[in-house]
Short mmCIF file of C-alpha atoms in Angstrom, two decimals:
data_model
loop_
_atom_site.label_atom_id
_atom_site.label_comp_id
_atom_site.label_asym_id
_atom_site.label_seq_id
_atom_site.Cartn_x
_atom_site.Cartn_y
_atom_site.Cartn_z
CA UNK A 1 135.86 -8.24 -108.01
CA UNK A 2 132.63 -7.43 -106.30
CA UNK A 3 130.99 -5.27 -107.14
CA UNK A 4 132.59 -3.97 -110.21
CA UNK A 5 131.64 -2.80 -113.31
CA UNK A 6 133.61 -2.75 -116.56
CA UNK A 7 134.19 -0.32 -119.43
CA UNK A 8 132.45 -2.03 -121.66
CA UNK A 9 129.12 -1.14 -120.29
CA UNK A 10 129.70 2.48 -121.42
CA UNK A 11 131.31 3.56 -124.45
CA UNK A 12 134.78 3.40 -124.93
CA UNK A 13 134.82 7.12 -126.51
CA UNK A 14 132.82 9.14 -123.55
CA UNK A 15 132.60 12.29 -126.30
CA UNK A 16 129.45 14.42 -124.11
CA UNK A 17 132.08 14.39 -120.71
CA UNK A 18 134.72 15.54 -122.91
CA UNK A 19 132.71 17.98 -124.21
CA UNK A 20 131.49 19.07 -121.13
CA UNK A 21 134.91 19.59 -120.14
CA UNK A 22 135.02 22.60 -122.60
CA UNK A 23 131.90 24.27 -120.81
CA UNK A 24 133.87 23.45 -117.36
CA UNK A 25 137.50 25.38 -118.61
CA UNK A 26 135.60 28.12 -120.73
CA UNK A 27 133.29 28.69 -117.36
CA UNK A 28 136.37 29.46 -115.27
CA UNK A 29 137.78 31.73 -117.79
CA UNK A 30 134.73 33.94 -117.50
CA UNK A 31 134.77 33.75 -113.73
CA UNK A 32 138.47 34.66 -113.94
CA UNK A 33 137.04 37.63 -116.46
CA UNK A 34 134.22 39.45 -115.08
CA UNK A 35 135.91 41.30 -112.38
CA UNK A 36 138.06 42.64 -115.06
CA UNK A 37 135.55 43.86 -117.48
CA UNK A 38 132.30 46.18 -117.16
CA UNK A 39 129.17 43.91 -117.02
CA UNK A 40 125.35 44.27 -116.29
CA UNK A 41 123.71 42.71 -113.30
CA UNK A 42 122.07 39.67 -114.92
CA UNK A 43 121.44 36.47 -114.45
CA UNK A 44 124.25 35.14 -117.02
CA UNK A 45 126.54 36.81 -114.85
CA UNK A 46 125.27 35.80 -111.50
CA UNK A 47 125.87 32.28 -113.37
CA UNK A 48 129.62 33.22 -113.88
CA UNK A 49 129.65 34.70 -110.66
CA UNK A 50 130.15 30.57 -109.63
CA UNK A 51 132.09 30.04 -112.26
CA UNK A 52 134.94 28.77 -109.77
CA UNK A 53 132.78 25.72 -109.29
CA UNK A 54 134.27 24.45 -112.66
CA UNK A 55 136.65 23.40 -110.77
CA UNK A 56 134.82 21.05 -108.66
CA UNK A 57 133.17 19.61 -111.95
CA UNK A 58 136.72 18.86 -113.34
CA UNK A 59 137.81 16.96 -110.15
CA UNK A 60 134.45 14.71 -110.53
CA UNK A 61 134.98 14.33 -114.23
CA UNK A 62 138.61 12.91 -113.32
CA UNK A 63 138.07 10.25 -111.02
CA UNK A 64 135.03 9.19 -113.47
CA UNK A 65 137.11 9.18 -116.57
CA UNK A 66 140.30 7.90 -115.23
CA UNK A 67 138.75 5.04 -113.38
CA UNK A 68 136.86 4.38 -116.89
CA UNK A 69 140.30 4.34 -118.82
CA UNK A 70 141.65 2.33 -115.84
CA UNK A 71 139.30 -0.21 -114.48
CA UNK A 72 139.46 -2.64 -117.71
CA UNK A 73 143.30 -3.06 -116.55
CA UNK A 74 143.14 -3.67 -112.72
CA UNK A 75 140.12 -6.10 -113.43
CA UNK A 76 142.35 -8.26 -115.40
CA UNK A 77 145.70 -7.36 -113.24
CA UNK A 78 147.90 -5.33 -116.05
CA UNK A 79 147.59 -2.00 -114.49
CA UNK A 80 150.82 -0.35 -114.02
CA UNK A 81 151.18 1.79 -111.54
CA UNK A 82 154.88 3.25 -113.14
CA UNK A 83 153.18 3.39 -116.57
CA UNK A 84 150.00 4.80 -115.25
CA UNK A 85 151.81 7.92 -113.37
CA UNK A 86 154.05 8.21 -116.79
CA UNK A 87 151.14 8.93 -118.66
CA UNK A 88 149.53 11.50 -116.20
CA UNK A 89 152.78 13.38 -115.99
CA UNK A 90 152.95 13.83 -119.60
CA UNK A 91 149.01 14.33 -119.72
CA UNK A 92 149.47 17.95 -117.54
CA UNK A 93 153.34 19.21 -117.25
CA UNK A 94 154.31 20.01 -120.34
CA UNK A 95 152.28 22.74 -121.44
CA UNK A 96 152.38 24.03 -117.10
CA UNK A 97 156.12 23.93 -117.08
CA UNK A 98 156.30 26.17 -120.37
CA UNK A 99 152.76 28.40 -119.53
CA UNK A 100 154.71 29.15 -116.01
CA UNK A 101 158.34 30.29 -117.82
CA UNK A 102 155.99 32.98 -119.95
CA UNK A 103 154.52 33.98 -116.50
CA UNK A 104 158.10 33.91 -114.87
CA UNK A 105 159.70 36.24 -117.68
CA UNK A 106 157.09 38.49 -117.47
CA UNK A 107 157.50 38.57 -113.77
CA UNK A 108 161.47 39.03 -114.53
CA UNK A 109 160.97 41.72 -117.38
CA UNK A 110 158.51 43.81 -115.45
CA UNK A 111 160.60 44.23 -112.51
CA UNK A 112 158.35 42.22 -110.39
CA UNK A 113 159.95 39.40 -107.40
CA UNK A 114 159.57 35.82 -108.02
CA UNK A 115 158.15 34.25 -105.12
CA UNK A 116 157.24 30.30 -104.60
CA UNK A 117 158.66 29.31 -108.12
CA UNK A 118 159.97 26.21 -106.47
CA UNK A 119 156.61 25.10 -104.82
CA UNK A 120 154.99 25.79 -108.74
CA UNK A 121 157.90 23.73 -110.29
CA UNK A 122 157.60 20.30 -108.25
CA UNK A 123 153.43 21.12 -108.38
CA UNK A 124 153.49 21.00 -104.33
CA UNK A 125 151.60 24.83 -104.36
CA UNK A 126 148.33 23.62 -103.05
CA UNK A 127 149.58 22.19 -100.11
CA UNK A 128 149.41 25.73 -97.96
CA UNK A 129 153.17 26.42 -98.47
CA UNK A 130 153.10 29.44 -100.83
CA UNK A 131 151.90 32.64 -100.12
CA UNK A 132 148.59 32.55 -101.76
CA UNK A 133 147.97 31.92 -105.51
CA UNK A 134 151.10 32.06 -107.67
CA UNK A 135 152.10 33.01 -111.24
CA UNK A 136 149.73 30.91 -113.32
CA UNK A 137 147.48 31.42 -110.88
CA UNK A 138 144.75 28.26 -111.56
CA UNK A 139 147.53 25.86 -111.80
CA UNK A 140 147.24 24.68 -107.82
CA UNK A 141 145.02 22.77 -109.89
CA UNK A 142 147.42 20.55 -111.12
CA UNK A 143 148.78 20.11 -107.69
CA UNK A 144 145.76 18.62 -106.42
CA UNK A 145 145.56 16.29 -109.53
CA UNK A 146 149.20 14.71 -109.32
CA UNK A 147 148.33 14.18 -105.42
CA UNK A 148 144.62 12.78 -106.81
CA UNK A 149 146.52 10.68 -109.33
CA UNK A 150 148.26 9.20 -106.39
CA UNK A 151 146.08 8.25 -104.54
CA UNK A 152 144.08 6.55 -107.00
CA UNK A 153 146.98 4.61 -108.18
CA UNK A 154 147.77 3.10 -104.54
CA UNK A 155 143.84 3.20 -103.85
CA UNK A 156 143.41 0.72 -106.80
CA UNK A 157 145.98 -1.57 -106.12
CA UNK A 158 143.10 -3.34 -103.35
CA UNK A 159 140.78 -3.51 -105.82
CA UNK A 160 137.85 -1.51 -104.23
CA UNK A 161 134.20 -2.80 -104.27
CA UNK A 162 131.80 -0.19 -104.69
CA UNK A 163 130.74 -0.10 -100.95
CA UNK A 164 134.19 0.83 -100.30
CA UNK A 165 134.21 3.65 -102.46
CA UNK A 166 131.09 5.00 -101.00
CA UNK A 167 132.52 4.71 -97.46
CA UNK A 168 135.62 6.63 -98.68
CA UNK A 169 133.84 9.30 -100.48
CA UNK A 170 131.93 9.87 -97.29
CA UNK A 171 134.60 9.83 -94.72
CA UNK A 172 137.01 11.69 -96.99
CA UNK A 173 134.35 14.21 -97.94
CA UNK A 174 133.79 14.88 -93.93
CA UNK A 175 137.20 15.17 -92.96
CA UNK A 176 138.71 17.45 -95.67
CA UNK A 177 135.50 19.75 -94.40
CA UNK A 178 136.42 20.18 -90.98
CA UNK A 179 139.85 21.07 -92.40
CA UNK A 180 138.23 23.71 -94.43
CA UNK A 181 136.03 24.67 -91.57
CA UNK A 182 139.35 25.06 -89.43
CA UNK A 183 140.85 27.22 -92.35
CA UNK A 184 137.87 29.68 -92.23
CA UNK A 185 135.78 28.69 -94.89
CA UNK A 186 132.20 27.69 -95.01
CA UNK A 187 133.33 24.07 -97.47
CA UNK A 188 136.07 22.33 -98.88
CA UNK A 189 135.36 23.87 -102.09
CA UNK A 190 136.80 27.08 -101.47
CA UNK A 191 140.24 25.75 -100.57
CA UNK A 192 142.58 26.44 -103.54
CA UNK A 193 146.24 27.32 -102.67
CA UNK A 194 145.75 26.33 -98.76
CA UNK A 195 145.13 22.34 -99.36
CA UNK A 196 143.10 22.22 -102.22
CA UNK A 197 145.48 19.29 -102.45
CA UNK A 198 142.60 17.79 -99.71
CA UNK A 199 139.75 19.53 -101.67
CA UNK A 200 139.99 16.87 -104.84
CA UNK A 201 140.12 13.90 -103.27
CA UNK A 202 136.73 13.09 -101.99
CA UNK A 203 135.30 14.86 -105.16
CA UNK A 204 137.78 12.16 -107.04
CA UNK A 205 136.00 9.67 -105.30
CA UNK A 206 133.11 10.71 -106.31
CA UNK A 207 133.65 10.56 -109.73
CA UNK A 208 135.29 6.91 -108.78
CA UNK A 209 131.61 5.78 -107.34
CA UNK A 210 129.86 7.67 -110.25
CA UNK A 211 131.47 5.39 -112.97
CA UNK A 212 130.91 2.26 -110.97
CA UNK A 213 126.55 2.91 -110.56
CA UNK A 214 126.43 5.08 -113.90
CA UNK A 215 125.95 1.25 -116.52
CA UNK A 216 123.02 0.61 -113.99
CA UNK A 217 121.06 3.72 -115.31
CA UNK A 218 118.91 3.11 -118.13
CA UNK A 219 119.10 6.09 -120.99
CA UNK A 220 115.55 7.08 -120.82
CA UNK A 221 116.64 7.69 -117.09
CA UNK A 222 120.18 9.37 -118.03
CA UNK A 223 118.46 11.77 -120.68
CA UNK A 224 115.89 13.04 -117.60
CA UNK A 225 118.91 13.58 -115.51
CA UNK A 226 120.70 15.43 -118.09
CA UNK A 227 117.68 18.08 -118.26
CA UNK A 228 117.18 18.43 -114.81
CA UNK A 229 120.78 18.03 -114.25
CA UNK A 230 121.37 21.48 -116.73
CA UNK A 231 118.02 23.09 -115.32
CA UNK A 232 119.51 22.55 -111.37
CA UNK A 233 122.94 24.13 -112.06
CA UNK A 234 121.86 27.41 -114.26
CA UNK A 235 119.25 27.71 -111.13
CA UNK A 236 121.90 26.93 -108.46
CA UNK A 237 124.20 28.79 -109.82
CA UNK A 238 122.10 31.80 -110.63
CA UNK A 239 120.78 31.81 -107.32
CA UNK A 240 124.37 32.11 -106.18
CA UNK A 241 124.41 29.03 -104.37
CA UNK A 242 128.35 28.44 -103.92
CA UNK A 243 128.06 25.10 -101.17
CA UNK A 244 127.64 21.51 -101.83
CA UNK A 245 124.10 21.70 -102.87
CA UNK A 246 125.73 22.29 -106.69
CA UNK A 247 127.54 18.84 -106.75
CA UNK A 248 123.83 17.30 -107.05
CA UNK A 249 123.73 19.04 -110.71
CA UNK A 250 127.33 17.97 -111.44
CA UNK A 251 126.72 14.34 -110.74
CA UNK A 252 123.44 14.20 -112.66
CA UNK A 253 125.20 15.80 -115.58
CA UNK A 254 128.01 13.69 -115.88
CA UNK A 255 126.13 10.33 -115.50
CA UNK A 256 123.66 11.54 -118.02
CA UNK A 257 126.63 12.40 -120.78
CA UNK A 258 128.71 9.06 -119.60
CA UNK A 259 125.40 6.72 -120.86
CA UNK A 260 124.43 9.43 -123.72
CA UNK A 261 127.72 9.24 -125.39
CA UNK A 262 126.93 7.17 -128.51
CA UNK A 263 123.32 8.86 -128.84
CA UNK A 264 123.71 10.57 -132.51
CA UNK A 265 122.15 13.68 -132.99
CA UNK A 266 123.36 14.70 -129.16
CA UNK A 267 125.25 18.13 -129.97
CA UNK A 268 127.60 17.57 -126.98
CA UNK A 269 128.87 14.44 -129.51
CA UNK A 270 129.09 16.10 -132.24
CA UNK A 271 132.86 16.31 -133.46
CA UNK A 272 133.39 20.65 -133.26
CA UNK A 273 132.09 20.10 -129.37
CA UNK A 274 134.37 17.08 -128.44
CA UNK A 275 137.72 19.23 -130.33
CA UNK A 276 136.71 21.50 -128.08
CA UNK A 277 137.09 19.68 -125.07
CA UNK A 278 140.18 17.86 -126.09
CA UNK A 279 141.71 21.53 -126.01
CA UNK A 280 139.89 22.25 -122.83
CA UNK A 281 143.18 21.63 -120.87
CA UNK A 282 145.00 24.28 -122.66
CA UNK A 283 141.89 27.04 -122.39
CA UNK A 284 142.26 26.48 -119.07
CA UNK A 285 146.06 26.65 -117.98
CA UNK A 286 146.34 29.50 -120.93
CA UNK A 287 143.15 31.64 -119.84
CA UNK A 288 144.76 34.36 -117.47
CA UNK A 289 147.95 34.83 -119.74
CA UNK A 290 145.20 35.67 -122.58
CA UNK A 291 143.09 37.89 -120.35
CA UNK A 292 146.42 39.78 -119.06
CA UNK A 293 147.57 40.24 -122.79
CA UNK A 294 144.27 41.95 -124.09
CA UNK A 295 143.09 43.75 -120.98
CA UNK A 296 146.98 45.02 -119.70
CA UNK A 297 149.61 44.25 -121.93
CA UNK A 298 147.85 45.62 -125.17
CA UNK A 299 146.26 48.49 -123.85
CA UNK A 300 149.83 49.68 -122.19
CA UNK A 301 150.62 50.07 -126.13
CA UNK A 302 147.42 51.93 -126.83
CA UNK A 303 145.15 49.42 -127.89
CA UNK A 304 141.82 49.71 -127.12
CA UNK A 305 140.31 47.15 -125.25
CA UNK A 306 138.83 44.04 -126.79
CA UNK A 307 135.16 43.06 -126.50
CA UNK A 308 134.87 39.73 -124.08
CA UNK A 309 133.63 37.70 -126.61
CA UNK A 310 136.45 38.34 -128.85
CA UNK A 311 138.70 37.48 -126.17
CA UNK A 312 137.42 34.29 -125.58
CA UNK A 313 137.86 33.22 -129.59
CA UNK A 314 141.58 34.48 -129.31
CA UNK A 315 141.33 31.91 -125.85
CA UNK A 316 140.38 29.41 -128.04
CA UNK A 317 142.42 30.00 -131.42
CA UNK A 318 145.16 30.64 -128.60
CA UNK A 319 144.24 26.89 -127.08
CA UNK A 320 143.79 25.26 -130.16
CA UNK A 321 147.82 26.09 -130.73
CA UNK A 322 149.07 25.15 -127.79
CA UNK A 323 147.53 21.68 -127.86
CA UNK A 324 148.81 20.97 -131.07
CA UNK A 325 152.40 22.62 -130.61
CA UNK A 326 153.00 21.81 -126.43
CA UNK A 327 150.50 19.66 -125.39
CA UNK A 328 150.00 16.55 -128.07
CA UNK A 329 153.79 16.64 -129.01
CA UNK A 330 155.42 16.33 -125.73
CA UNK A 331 153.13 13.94 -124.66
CA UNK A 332 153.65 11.35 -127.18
CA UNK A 333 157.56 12.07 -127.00
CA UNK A 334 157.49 11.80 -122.86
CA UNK A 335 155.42 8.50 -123.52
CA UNK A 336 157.51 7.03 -125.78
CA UNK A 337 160.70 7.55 -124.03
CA UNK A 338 159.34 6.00 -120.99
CA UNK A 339 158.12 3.16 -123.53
CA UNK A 340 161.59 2.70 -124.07
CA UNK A 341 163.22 2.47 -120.61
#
């Protein structure tokens, strides 16, 4: 196929991007907490004040490590598209269909009106149809990765060269912003609820194109990119620079960790980091039932309020749990089942 690059030419174990995933999900988390909490006007917080943008760096990290996992099988014509979709489903749903029945008794026992609980169940709420953000709140999310997972799976199945990709990150990337700009917002990286659906796909893409140049970059070359790449997105971000100007950090950052992934001695390799980014998934769908239980639910029965830092280790103790109780078992179960049909 022209134009294509294999996953051999990167490692097979890309340990910095799942590490960075854990600075990604723990970065929302504190965006999610500081309008909760008292904080000082400083620059870490003006950092966390963009903390939203994790979200962009996730969709970018998908379509780069899915097209990794992937490529190897459409180059040699064994990629399944049934098999393929099997696997994502039982990658995200399982712990989102039992996080959302905590949020939906707690809805039920305090009295409250269940709205859009159909829209959450069949993962269609960020497609406009709900009334804004609904009980697990970041889990529109997952809505815009199922429809991202589509995509790529019919998107593969014509074997893109990498000119192609390029063309579709471009022309995707322009239209979903003149949807945005017709919503009322300044970018497509603001939509969430109201087709963020649209908002992953050229950011996908991106992460599609990323893992097709990234072999080409020589490591003396990656490691530069990985400073500047960390130096550009504490400055962007301080600076509170919320627009497309932040991808340019993202990208750097995640080419850098994609060719650095075998370096030894890299503490984003190291195995503590890389558990913590295999649980990433969990801090994040998990992170606003932990914030509600320490800073509303425990304080209704007189407990005082818990430091933020402490918080986040019960996040991650909390996280740790659910991937090894929810997550990793129903995965392997839904897997095998569909292994067996």
């Amino acid at each position: 196929m022209p134009g294509t690059t294999t996953g051999l030419q990167l490692p097979a174990d890309l340990k910095s991007l799942t590490a960075f995933r854990f600075f990604a999900a723990f970065w929302v988390f504190l965006f999610h907490l500081r309008s909760r909490i008292d904080h000082d006007d400083t620059w870490f917080w003006a950092v966390i004040d963009n903390g939203a943008r994790g979200v962009d760096f996730f969709f970018i990290l998908s379509g780069f490590v899915i097209f990794h996992v992937y490529e190897p099988q459409i180059v040699a014509g064994r990629f399944s598209f049934w098999r393929y979709m099997i696997k994502r489903f039982a990658r995200i749903y399982p712990l989102h269909l039992a996080v959302l029945c905590i949020f939906l008794l707690l809805a039920v026992a305090g009295g409250n009106e269940v709205h859009n609980l159909i829209p959450s169940i069949f993962l269609l709420h960020a497609w406009g149809i709900t009334e804004g953000l609904v009980l697990n709140r970041p889990s529109w999310t997952l809505s815009a990765e199922m429809f991202a997972y589509l995509v790529f799976g019919v998107l593969v199945m014509r074997r893109p060269a990498t000119w192609m990709l390029a063309v579709a990150c471009i022309v995707t990337a322009v239209a979903v912003h003149f949807v945005a700009l017709k919503a009322g917002k300044t970018a497509f990286l603001h939509m969430t609820w109201d087709y963020g659906s649209l908002r992953i796909i050229p950011l996908f893409i991106l992460g599609m194109l990323l893992r097709r140049l990234c072999p080409a970059v020589p490591k003396p070359i990656a490691a530069g990119m990985g400073v500047l790449g960390l130096v550009g997105l504490l400055w962007t971000a301080g600076a509170g620079m919320m627009g497309y100007e932040i991808l340019v950090p993202f990208m750097m950052l995640i080419v850098a960790g994609a060719r650095l992934s075998d370096q030894s001695g890299l503490p984003t390799n190291t195995k503590p980091m890389v558990y913590l980014g295999e649980i990433s998934y969990s801090i994040y769908l998990i992170h606003i039932l932990v914030i509600q239980i320490f800073l509303d639910y425990l304080p209704a029965l007189g407990v005082p309020v818990t430091p933020w830092p402490v918080i986040g280790l019960a996040l991650i103790a909390g996280s740790a749990l659910t991937y090894h109780l929810i997550e990793v078992p129903a995965r392997r179960w839904i897997n095998q089942k569909a292994a067996g049909v």
